[in-house]
């Protein structure tokens, strides 16, 4: 208030008094007046309402005619997937879920990919034979041509089969079926049989495509759903799970204890650094370990974001609360810094997957685009954005995808498949 001019002071005084308390000849005696603190008595707009207003303005422009359906999805109960715990005795789970029409969408996609590849190979053989006979080539030449073409096909489409880790199994109910899963149960050693999560959260993990022995960094790991999924691949040589929040890392420890046996937990290091400083605090150690053999440091950067579904439905811990306006406005900057830290942590050839659970292009594509520019201009690092469009085809029965992302892929909530939002983009450091 000290900085206000005369007019400002008068207006502030009016605001403090309120219209019914103007001092004047008929005003109440001083002792009967009660002081109004206008900031605390002004009607507080619910954070969920602020969030929805914000989404209506920005997402209707972005999604056009799709927005009403996405909005309805955001406001209705979300669907879950049951990530099977490979470390527990969980053979009973498929027997229990399959009669209820639940299916493992990862294995289904993997089978689909294999069928396509077989189809492509058969097509290649057929074409090779036609060309061979047309030009009077020998059978041997025709066979060699067909083989070469098959190999070229396989090279063109390695992401199809290869990127779908068949070890990850996640059950979902079919489109339009909103049956709920029972809570997870412990086996005889106390390990829980499955982990309930938004099934779309698995897509960034599948996109990362961890290979046997890889060093993996999960830069913003808590509460740990994706960390657990990364471990289910059985491929992590070492997994560094970091999260700045100590209270949330406690939850991550709980998940590791409830799902993962000790010998596998020993391959995981949990830290609570500011991920933006990863290179300074941990980079050296990691490069030493990761540089020894052919192992790569793969990085998952699952950043804090406006968590659109939560913001539209829950008052508690809502980032659209007036008090958190600055924090919300600074999110894209924090996301960019975290993504840059992930890129700098990755060795050449390694992959970085960036993900959010927001529909906002400012937090999604714009952050990735800016990171590509900075990596090139300031660090001389060139980055290839990997094409993940085959995810749309492979997983179209389970998720609703947005078909218009400039970079990366986006799962849209929809009443018949109410997962997401989930944005993910895969980068390869060259
Ligand atoms: C979207 S959540 C991660 C969810 C997690 N990957 C999972 O699948 O369960 C984002 C996380 O980023 C963490 N975070 C926020 N700022 C961070 C920073 N500067 N460094 C590291 N982690 C940060 C938050 O504490 C939060 O747990």
Short mmCIF file of C-alpha atoms and ligand atoms in Angstrom, two decimals:
data_model
loop_
_atom_site.label_atom_id
_atom_site.label_comp_id
_atom_site.label_asym_id
_atom_site.label_seq_id
_atom_site.Cartn_x
_atom_site.Cartn_y
_atom_site.Cartn_z
CA UNK A 1 0.00 0.00 0.00
CA UNK A 2 2.93 2.32 0.67
CA UNK A 3 3.50 2.71 -3.06
CA UNK A 4 -0.06 3.77 -3.87
CA UNK A 5 -0.69 7.38 -4.96
CA UNK A 6 -3.54 9.50 -3.58
CA UNK A 7 -6.11 7.91 -5.91
CA UNK A 8 -4.85 4.45 -5.14
CA UNK A 9 -4.98 5.05 -1.41
CA UNK A 10 -8.55 6.30 -1.68
CA UNK A 11 -9.62 3.31 -3.73
CA UNK A 12 -7.91 0.95 -1.33
CA UNK A 13 -9.61 2.64 1.59
CA UNK A 14 -12.97 2.23 -0.17
CA UNK A 15 -12.28 -1.40 -0.80
CA UNK A 16 -11.39 -1.90 2.85
CA UNK A 17 -14.53 -0.18 4.05
CA UNK A 18 -16.95 -1.70 1.59
CA UNK A 19 -19.99 0.20 0.27
CA UNK A 20 -22.10 -0.06 3.42
CA UNK A 21 -19.46 1.28 5.78
CA UNK A 22 -18.57 4.61 4.22
CA UNK A 23 -17.50 6.96 6.99
CA UNK A 24 -19.72 10.05 7.16
CA UNK A 25 -22.17 11.85 9.33
CA UNK A 26 -24.45 8.81 9.72
CA UNK A 27 -21.69 6.28 10.12
CA UNK A 28 -21.73 3.87 13.07
CA UNK A 29 -19.67 4.87 16.08
CA UNK A 30 -16.13 3.61 15.85
CA UNK A 31 -16.50 0.97 18.60
CA UNK A 32 -19.43 -0.73 16.78
CA UNK A 33 -17.69 -0.95 13.44
CA UNK A 34 -16.12 -4.26 12.56
CA UNK A 35 -13.10 -4.28 10.35
CA UNK A 36 -13.64 -6.22 7.13
CA UNK A 37 -10.63 -7.96 5.66
CA UNK A 38 -11.85 -7.93 2.09
CA UNK A 39 -9.29 -10.37 0.79
CA UNK A 40 -10.42 -13.10 3.16
CA UNK A 41 -14.14 -12.34 2.97
CA UNK A 42 -14.39 -11.99 -0.82
CA UNK A 43 -16.05 -15.09 -2.24
CA UNK A 44 -13.32 -17.53 -3.16
CA UNK A 45 -13.65 -19.06 -6.57
CA UNK A 46 -13.09 -22.78 -6.47
CA UNK A 47 -9.78 -23.80 -8.03
CA UNK A 48 -11.55 -26.46 -10.10
CA UNK A 49 -13.74 -23.72 -11.59
CA UNK A 50 -10.72 -21.60 -12.40
CA UNK A 51 -9.09 -24.62 -14.00
CA UNK A 52 -12.14 -25.40 -16.12
CA UNK A 53 -12.48 -21.79 -17.19
CA UNK A 54 -8.83 -21.81 -18.23
CA UNK A 55 -9.25 -25.12 -20.08
CA UNK A 56 -12.45 -23.96 -21.82
CA UNK A 57 -10.63 -20.94 -23.15
CA UNK A 58 -7.42 -22.57 -24.29
CA UNK A 59 -8.35 -26.16 -25.12
CA UNK A 60 -11.46 -25.34 -27.12
CA UNK A 61 -9.17 -23.43 -29.47
CA UNK A 62 -6.70 -26.27 -29.59
CA UNK A 63 -9.07 -29.23 -29.82
CA UNK A 64 -12.02 -27.57 -31.57
CA UNK A 65 -15.01 -29.89 -31.90
CA UNK A 66 -13.25 -32.55 -29.81
CA UNK A 67 -13.15 -30.39 -26.68
CA UNK A 68 -16.71 -31.08 -25.35
CA UNK A 69 -16.06 -34.84 -25.35
CA UNK A 70 -12.63 -34.43 -23.81
CA UNK A 71 -14.10 -32.10 -21.17
CA UNK A 72 -16.80 -34.65 -20.30
CA UNK A 73 -14.11 -37.32 -19.99
CA UNK A 74 -12.01 -35.11 -17.69
CA UNK A 75 -14.98 -34.56 -15.40
CA UNK A 76 -16.03 -38.21 -15.19
CA UNK A 77 -14.48 -41.13 -13.38
CA UNK A 78 -11.20 -42.12 -14.97
CA UNK A 79 -10.41 -45.67 -16.04
CA UNK A 80 -7.59 -47.69 -14.62
CA UNK A 81 -5.32 -50.39 -15.89
CA UNK A 82 -3.94 -53.22 -13.75
CA UNK A 83 -0.17 -53.44 -14.28
CA UNK A 84 0.70 -57.05 -13.55
CA UNK A 85 3.49 -57.50 -11.03
CA UNK A 86 5.98 -59.90 -12.63
CA UNK A 87 7.82 -60.17 -9.30
CA UNK A 88 4.79 -61.59 -7.47
CA UNK A 89 3.05 -64.93 -7.81
CA UNK A 90 0.30 -63.45 -10.00
CA UNK A 91 -0.69 -66.30 -12.32
CA UNK A 92 -4.21 -66.14 -10.94
CA UNK A 93 -4.72 -62.59 -12.26
CA UNK A 94 -5.20 -63.41 -15.99
CA UNK A 95 -7.45 -66.33 -15.01
CA UNK A 96 -9.51 -63.98 -12.90
CA UNK A 97 -9.64 -61.01 -15.29
CA UNK A 98 -9.95 -62.61 -18.72
CA UNK A 99 -13.41 -64.12 -18.02
CA UNK A 100 -14.47 -60.55 -17.12
CA UNK A 101 -13.41 -59.46 -20.65
CA UNK A 102 -10.34 -57.58 -19.45
CA UNK A 103 -7.35 -57.98 -21.75
CA UNK A 104 -3.64 -57.20 -21.63
CA UNK A 105 -3.44 -54.32 -24.09
CA UNK A 106 0.38 -54.45 -24.30
CA UNK A 107 0.49 -58.09 -25.45
CA UNK A 108 -2.35 -57.40 -27.88
CA UNK A 109 -0.41 -54.53 -29.43
CA UNK A 110 2.74 -56.61 -29.57
CA UNK A 111 0.88 -59.43 -31.39
CA UNK A 112 -0.60 -56.91 -33.80
CA UNK A 113 2.88 -55.54 -34.54
CA UNK A 114 4.21 -59.03 -35.22
CA UNK A 115 1.30 -59.78 -37.57
CA UNK A 116 2.02 -56.61 -39.54
CA UNK A 117 5.65 -57.44 -39.79
CA UNK A 118 4.83 -60.94 -41.03
CA UNK A 119 2.37 -59.38 -43.52
CA UNK A 120 5.00 -56.93 -44.70
CA UNK A 121 7.49 -59.76 -45.13
CA UNK A 122 5.04 -61.88 -47.16
CA UNK A 123 4.27 -58.84 -49.32
CA UNK A 124 7.97 -58.32 -49.86
CA UNK A 125 8.47 -61.92 -50.94
CA UNK A 126 5.54 -61.68 -53.35
CA UNK A 127 6.91 -58.48 -54.88
CA UNK A 128 10.39 -59.99 -55.14
CA UNK A 129 9.00 -63.00 -57.03
CA UNK A 130 7.03 -60.82 -59.44
CA UNK A 131 10.03 -58.64 -60.23
CA UNK A 132 12.26 -61.68 -60.59
CA UNK A 133 10.04 -63.50 -63.07
CA UNK A 134 9.28 -60.31 -65.03
CA UNK A 135 12.91 -59.63 -65.77
CA UNK A 136 13.90 -63.25 -66.31
CA UNK A 137 15.94 -63.47 -63.10
CA UNK A 138 16.97 -66.79 -61.64
CA UNK A 139 15.07 -68.20 -58.64
CA UNK A 140 18.18 -67.60 -56.54
CA UNK A 141 18.32 -63.91 -57.51
CA UNK A 142 14.61 -63.53 -56.75
CA UNK A 143 15.07 -65.07 -53.31
CA UNK A 144 17.99 -62.80 -52.53
CA UNK A 145 15.98 -59.77 -53.61
CA UNK A 146 13.06 -60.81 -51.46
CA UNK A 147 15.31 -61.29 -48.47
CA UNK A 148 16.90 -57.90 -48.97
CA UNK A 149 13.50 -56.30 -49.22
CA UNK A 150 12.31 -58.05 -46.08
CA UNK A 151 15.33 -56.76 -44.23
CA UNK A 152 14.69 -53.26 -45.52
CA UNK A 153 11.08 -53.52 -44.33
CA UNK A 154 12.18 -54.72 -40.94
CA UNK A 155 14.64 -51.85 -40.74
CA UNK A 156 11.97 -49.36 -41.66
CA UNK A 157 9.66 -50.60 -38.97
CA UNK A 158 11.79 -51.66 -36.00
CA UNK A 159 9.65 -49.66 -33.60
CA UNK A 160 6.67 -51.85 -34.29
CA UNK A 161 7.65 -55.03 -32.53
CA UNK A 162 10.79 -53.91 -30.81
CA UNK A 163 9.37 -50.99 -28.89
CA UNK A 164 6.57 -52.97 -27.31
CA UNK A 165 8.12 -54.73 -24.38
CA UNK A 166 6.14 -57.94 -24.06
CA UNK A 167 7.23 -58.31 -20.45
CA UNK A 168 5.02 -55.43 -19.39
CA UNK A 169 1.46 -56.65 -18.99
CA UNK A 170 -1.41 -54.34 -18.24
CA UNK A 171 -5.06 -55.36 -18.14
CA UNK A 172 -7.84 -52.96 -19.08
CA UNK A 173 -11.56 -53.45 -19.56
CA UNK A 174 -12.84 -52.92 -23.12
CA UNK A 175 -13.97 -49.54 -24.47
CA UNK A 176 -17.17 -48.38 -22.83
CA UNK A 177 -16.84 -50.89 -19.96
CA UNK A 178 -16.30 -49.04 -16.69
CA UNK A 179 -15.92 -52.07 -14.42
CA UNK A 180 -13.55 -51.36 -11.54
CA UNK A 181 -10.68 -53.61 -10.56
CA UNK A 182 -10.62 -55.06 -7.07
CA UNK A 183 -7.83 -53.76 -4.84
CA UNK A 184 -4.45 -55.47 -5.23
CA UNK A 185 -3.75 -58.54 -3.08
CA UNK A 186 -0.47 -59.77 -1.59
CA UNK A 187 1.07 -63.13 -2.45
CA UNK A 188 2.58 -65.44 0.16
CA UNK A 189 5.74 -63.26 0.31
CA UNK A 190 3.69 -60.10 0.73
CA UNK A 191 4.22 -58.74 -2.82
CA UNK A 192 1.09 -57.24 -4.36
CA UNK A 193 -0.27 -58.85 -7.53
CA UNK A 194 -0.96 -55.70 -9.56
CA UNK A 195 -0.66 -51.95 -9.51
CA UNK A 196 -3.63 -49.82 -10.51
CA UNK A 197 -2.68 -46.84 -12.65
CA UNK A 198 -3.89 -44.74 -15.56
CA UNK A 199 -3.05 -47.19 -18.35
CA UNK A 200 -1.97 -44.28 -20.59
CA UNK A 201 0.92 -43.68 -18.15
CA UNK A 202 2.49 -46.84 -19.52
CA UNK A 203 2.90 -45.37 -23.00
CA UNK A 204 5.92 -43.17 -22.14
CA UNK A 205 7.56 -46.23 -20.55
CA UNK A 206 6.85 -48.36 -23.64
CA UNK A 207 8.18 -45.53 -25.82
CA UNK A 208 11.46 -45.50 -23.88
CA UNK A 209 12.05 -49.07 -25.07
CA UNK A 210 14.56 -50.12 -22.42
CA UNK A 211 16.98 -52.80 -23.61
CA UNK A 212 18.70 -55.45 -21.47
CA UNK A 213 21.30 -53.92 -19.15
CA UNK A 214 20.38 -50.29 -19.84
CA UNK A 215 21.05 -47.67 -17.21
CA UNK A 216 17.80 -45.79 -16.72
CA UNK A 217 17.20 -42.43 -15.10
CA UNK A 218 13.69 -41.56 -13.97
CA UNK A 219 14.24 -37.88 -13.22
CA UNK A 220 10.86 -37.05 -11.63
CA UNK A 221 9.90 -40.47 -10.34
CA UNK A 222 7.50 -40.15 -7.42
CA UNK A 223 5.07 -41.59 -6.49
CA UNK A 224 6.55 -44.30 -8.72
CA UNK A 225 4.02 -45.80 -11.15
CA UNK A 226 6.36 -45.45 -14.11
CA UNK A 227 9.38 -46.54 -12.06
CA UNK A 228 7.53 -49.75 -11.26
CA UNK A 229 6.61 -50.22 -14.92
CA UNK A 230 10.26 -49.68 -15.94
CA UNK A 231 11.29 -52.42 -13.49
CA UNK A 232 8.65 -54.77 -14.92
CA UNK A 233 10.60 -54.86 -18.21
CA UNK A 234 13.27 -56.80 -16.28
CA UNK A 235 15.84 -54.98 -18.42
CA UNK A 236 17.10 -52.16 -16.19
CA UNK A 237 20.76 -52.76 -15.40
CA UNK A 238 20.47 -49.92 -12.94
CA UNK A 239 17.59 -47.56 -12.28
CA UNK A 240 18.06 -44.13 -10.73
CA UNK A 241 14.73 -42.89 -9.43
CA UNK A 242 14.89 -39.25 -8.42
CA UNK A 243 12.28 -36.81 -7.16
CA UNK A 244 12.75 -33.46 -5.46
CA UNK A 245 9.94 -34.12 -3.00
CA UNK A 246 11.03 -36.09 0.04
CA UNK A 247 7.44 -36.85 1.06
CA UNK A 248 6.66 -38.19 -2.41
CA UNK A 249 9.84 -40.29 -2.49
CA UNK A 250 8.55 -41.95 0.71
CA UNK A 251 5.58 -43.09 -1.34
CA UNK A 252 8.01 -44.36 -3.99
CA UNK A 253 9.84 -46.41 -1.34
CA UNK A 254 6.48 -47.85 -0.22
CA UNK A 255 5.67 -48.90 -3.78
CA UNK A 256 9.08 -50.52 -4.21
CA UNK A 257 8.64 -52.42 -0.95
CA UNK A 258 5.12 -53.56 -1.82
CA UNK A 259 5.94 -54.76 -5.35
CA UNK A 260 9.64 -55.46 -5.80
CA UNK A 261 11.84 -58.10 -4.14
CA UNK A 262 14.96 -57.00 -2.33
CA UNK A 263 17.46 -58.21 -4.96
CA UNK A 264 15.73 -56.05 -7.61
CA UNK A 265 15.33 -53.13 -5.21
CA UNK A 266 19.09 -53.22 -4.80
CA UNK A 267 19.44 -52.19 -8.46
CA UNK A 268 17.42 -49.03 -7.79
CA UNK A 269 18.85 -45.89 -6.22
CA UNK A 270 16.34 -43.40 -4.91
CA UNK A 271 17.45 -39.77 -4.55
CA UNK A 272 15.82 -36.44 -3.80
CA UNK A 273 17.78 -33.96 -5.86
CA UNK A 274 16.45 -31.04 -7.80
CA UNK A 275 16.42 -32.74 -11.20
CA UNK A 276 17.56 -29.52 -12.86
CA UNK A 277 20.96 -30.00 -11.19
CA UNK A 278 21.33 -33.66 -12.14
CA UNK A 279 24.43 -33.13 -14.20
CA UNK A 280 26.25 -31.36 -11.38
CA UNK A 281 25.24 -33.74 -8.60
CA UNK A 282 25.17 -37.10 -10.36
CA UNK A 283 26.22 -36.77 -13.97
CA UNK A 284 29.85 -37.79 -13.41
CA UNK A 285 29.02 -40.94 -11.45
CA UNK A 286 26.48 -42.02 -14.00
CA UNK A 287 28.64 -41.47 -17.02
CA UNK A 288 31.43 -43.47 -15.43
CA UNK A 289 29.14 -46.44 -14.83
CA UNK A 290 27.22 -46.16 -18.05
CA UNK A 291 30.31 -45.61 -20.16
CA UNK A 292 32.02 -48.85 -19.22
CA UNK A 293 30.18 -51.18 -21.60
CA UNK A 294 27.56 -50.92 -24.27
CA UNK A 295 24.90 -49.84 -21.76
CA UNK A 296 23.08 -46.62 -22.45
CA UNK A 297 21.59 -44.12 -20.10
CA UNK A 298 17.92 -43.89 -21.06
CA UNK A 299 16.04 -41.04 -19.45
CA UNK A 300 12.43 -40.56 -18.53
CA UNK A 301 11.44 -36.95 -17.80
CA UNK A 302 7.88 -37.12 -16.48
CA UNK A 303 7.56 -33.51 -15.42
CA UNK A 304 5.29 -31.73 -12.96
CA UNK A 305 2.44 -30.15 -14.92
CA UNK A 306 -1.08 -28.79 -14.51
CA UNK A 307 -2.33 -32.41 -14.03
CA UNK A 308 -5.47 -31.46 -15.93
CA UNK A 309 -7.73 -34.24 -14.69
CA UNK A 310 -6.87 -33.56 -11.07
CA UNK A 311 -7.17 -29.78 -11.52
CA UNK A 312 -10.63 -30.09 -13.08
CA UNK A 313 -12.02 -32.31 -10.31
CA UNK A 314 -10.16 -31.95 -6.99
CA UNK A 315 -9.80 -28.86 -4.79
CA UNK A 316 -7.07 -30.44 -2.71
CA UNK A 317 -3.52 -29.53 -3.84
CA UNK A 318 -4.90 -27.81 -6.95
CA UNK A 319 -2.35 -25.85 -8.98
CA UNK A 320 -5.08 -23.44 -10.11
CA UNK A 321 -5.46 -22.18 -6.52
CA UNK A 322 -4.93 -18.40 -6.57
CA UNK A 323 -2.02 -18.82 -4.19
CA UNK A 324 -0.20 -20.97 -6.77
CA UNK A 325 -0.65 -18.73 -9.81
CA UNK A 326 3.06 -17.91 -10.06
CA UNK A 327 4.05 -21.54 -9.65
CA UNK A 328 1.63 -22.49 -12.43
CA UNK A 329 2.89 -19.77 -14.74
CA UNK A 330 6.47 -20.92 -14.16
CA UNK A 331 5.70 -24.56 -15.03
CA UNK A 332 6.83 -24.44 -18.68
CA UNK A 333 10.16 -22.97 -17.55
CA UNK A 334 10.63 -25.70 -14.93
CA UNK A 335 9.63 -28.34 -17.48
CA UNK A 336 12.14 -27.00 -19.97
CA UNK A 337 14.93 -26.98 -17.38
CA UNK A 338 14.12 -30.57 -16.38
CA UNK A 339 14.02 -31.73 -19.99
CA UNK A 340 17.36 -30.03 -20.66
CA UNK A 341 18.82 -31.80 -17.59
CA UNK A 342 17.51 -35.09 -19.01
CA UNK A 343 19.04 -34.41 -22.42
CA UNK A 344 22.40 -33.52 -20.87
CA UNK A 345 22.32 -36.68 -18.75
CA UNK A 346 21.72 -38.89 -21.81
CA UNK A 347 24.75 -40.29 -23.59
CA UNK A 348 24.97 -39.92 -27.38
CA UNK A 349 22.67 -42.50 -28.93
CA UNK A 350 20.51 -42.69 -25.81
CA UNK A 351 16.83 -41.88 -25.69
CA UNK A 352 14.93 -39.35 -23.64
CA UNK A 353 11.17 -39.54 -23.23
CA UNK A 354 9.41 -36.38 -22.11
CA UNK A 355 5.89 -36.71 -20.73
CA UNK A 356 3.11 -34.77 -19.02
CA UNK A 357 -0.48 -35.44 -18.04
CA UNK A 358 -1.66 -32.15 -19.52
CA UNK A 359 -3.33 -31.21 -22.79
CA UNK A 360 -1.51 -27.89 -22.90
CA UNK A 361 0.68 -27.36 -25.99
CA UNK A 362 2.65 -24.83 -23.94
CA UNK A 363 3.68 -27.62 -21.57
CA UNK A 364 4.02 -30.22 -24.31
CA UNK A 365 5.23 -29.49 -27.85
CA UNK A 366 6.46 -25.97 -27.05
CA UNK A 367 8.73 -27.25 -24.27
CA UNK A 368 10.17 -29.91 -26.58
CA UNK A 369 10.71 -27.44 -29.42
CA UNK A 370 12.46 -24.97 -27.13
CA UNK A 371 14.68 -27.75 -25.70
CA UNK A 372 15.72 -28.80 -29.22
CA UNK A 373 16.73 -25.22 -30.01
CA UNK A 374 18.68 -24.76 -26.78
CA UNK A 375 20.43 -28.15 -27.09
CA UNK A 376 21.61 -27.22 -30.59
CA UNK A 377 22.46 -23.58 -30.00
CA UNK A 378 24.00 -23.73 -26.53
CA UNK A 379 25.36 -27.27 -26.24
CA UNK A 380 25.93 -28.26 -29.85
CA UNK A 381 23.81 -31.36 -29.26
CA UNK A 382 21.64 -32.45 -32.15
CA UNK A 383 18.53 -34.36 -31.33
CA UNK A 384 16.27 -36.50 -33.45
CA UNK A 385 12.58 -36.54 -32.62
CA UNK A 386 11.46 -40.14 -33.01
CA UNK A 387 8.28 -40.94 -34.88
CA UNK A 388 5.79 -42.57 -32.52
CA UNK A 389 2.81 -42.48 -34.87
CA UNK A 390 2.69 -46.30 -34.89
CA UNK A 391 1.59 -46.08 -31.23
CA UNK A 392 -1.65 -44.54 -32.47
CA UNK A 393 -2.35 -47.52 -34.68
CA UNK A 394 -1.16 -50.16 -32.24
CA UNK A 395 -3.11 -48.83 -29.27
CA UNK A 396 -6.15 -47.33 -30.99
CA UNK A 397 -8.51 -49.89 -29.48
CA UNK A 398 -7.51 -48.94 -25.95
CA UNK A 399 -6.89 -45.19 -26.13
CA UNK A 400 -8.22 -42.15 -27.98
CA UNK A 401 -5.33 -40.30 -29.58
CA UNK A 402 -5.18 -36.74 -30.84
CA UNK A 403 -4.17 -36.92 -34.47
CA UNK A 404 -2.81 -33.38 -34.75
CA UNK A 405 0.23 -33.15 -32.49
CA UNK A 406 3.13 -31.26 -34.07
CA UNK A 407 5.57 -33.40 -32.08
CA UNK A 408 4.95 -36.50 -29.97
CA UNK A 409 1.64 -38.16 -29.19
CA UNK A 410 -1.28 -37.18 -26.98
CA UNK A 411 -3.91 -39.44 -25.40
CA UNK A 412 -7.24 -37.64 -25.02
CA UNK A 413 -9.74 -38.53 -22.29
CA UNK A 414 -12.98 -39.84 -23.75
CA UNK A 415 -16.06 -41.27 -22.04
CA UNK A 416 -15.61 -44.62 -23.79
CA UNK A 417 -11.87 -44.82 -23.04
CA UNK A 418 -11.36 -42.54 -20.11
CA UNK A 419 -7.56 -42.57 -19.79
CA UNK A 420 -5.14 -39.66 -19.91
CA UNK A 421 -4.49 -36.94 -20.73
CA UNK A 422 -0.99 -38.19 -21.45
CA UNK A 423 1.50 -36.48 -23.71
CA UNK A 424 4.78 -38.19 -24.61
CA UNK A 425 7.58 -37.41 -27.00
CA UNK A 426 10.72 -39.43 -27.64
CA UNK A 427 14.05 -37.81 -28.42
CA UNK A 428 17.28 -39.46 -29.45
CA UNK A 429 20.54 -37.72 -28.69
CA UNK A 430 22.71 -38.01 -31.80
C1 LIG B 1 4.06 -36.04 -12.80
S1 LIG B 1 4.84 -36.28 -11.29
C2 LIG B 1 5.79 -37.72 -11.59
C3 LIG B 1 4.96 -38.98 -11.57
C4 LIG B 1 5.80 -40.23 -11.62
N1 LIG B 1 6.69 -40.26 -12.75
C5 LIG B 1 4.95 -41.48 -11.65
O1 LIG B 1 4.75 -42.07 -12.71
O2 LIG B 1 4.46 -41.86 -10.59
C6 LIG B 1 6.04 -35.04 -11.30
C7 LIG B 1 7.03 -35.14 -10.14
O3 LIG B 1 8.04 -34.16 -10.35
C8 LIG B 1 8.56 -33.83 -9.09
N2 LIG B 1 9.36 -32.60 -9.26
C9 LIG B 1 8.94 -31.32 -9.29
N3 LIG B 1 9.97 -30.50 -9.47
C10 LIG B 1 11.08 -31.28 -9.55
C11 LIG B 1 12.46 -31.01 -9.72
N4 LIG B 1 12.91 -29.75 -9.83
N5 LIG B 1 13.31 -32.04 -9.73
C12 LIG B 1 12.86 -33.32 -9.62
N6 LIG B 1 11.57 -33.62 -9.43
C13 LIG B 1 10.69 -32.61 -9.41
C14 LIG B 1 7.33 -33.70 -8.23
O4 LIG B 1 7.66 -33.85 -6.88
C15 LIG B 1 6.46 -34.84 -8.77
O5 LIG B 1 6.57 -35.97 -7.96
#
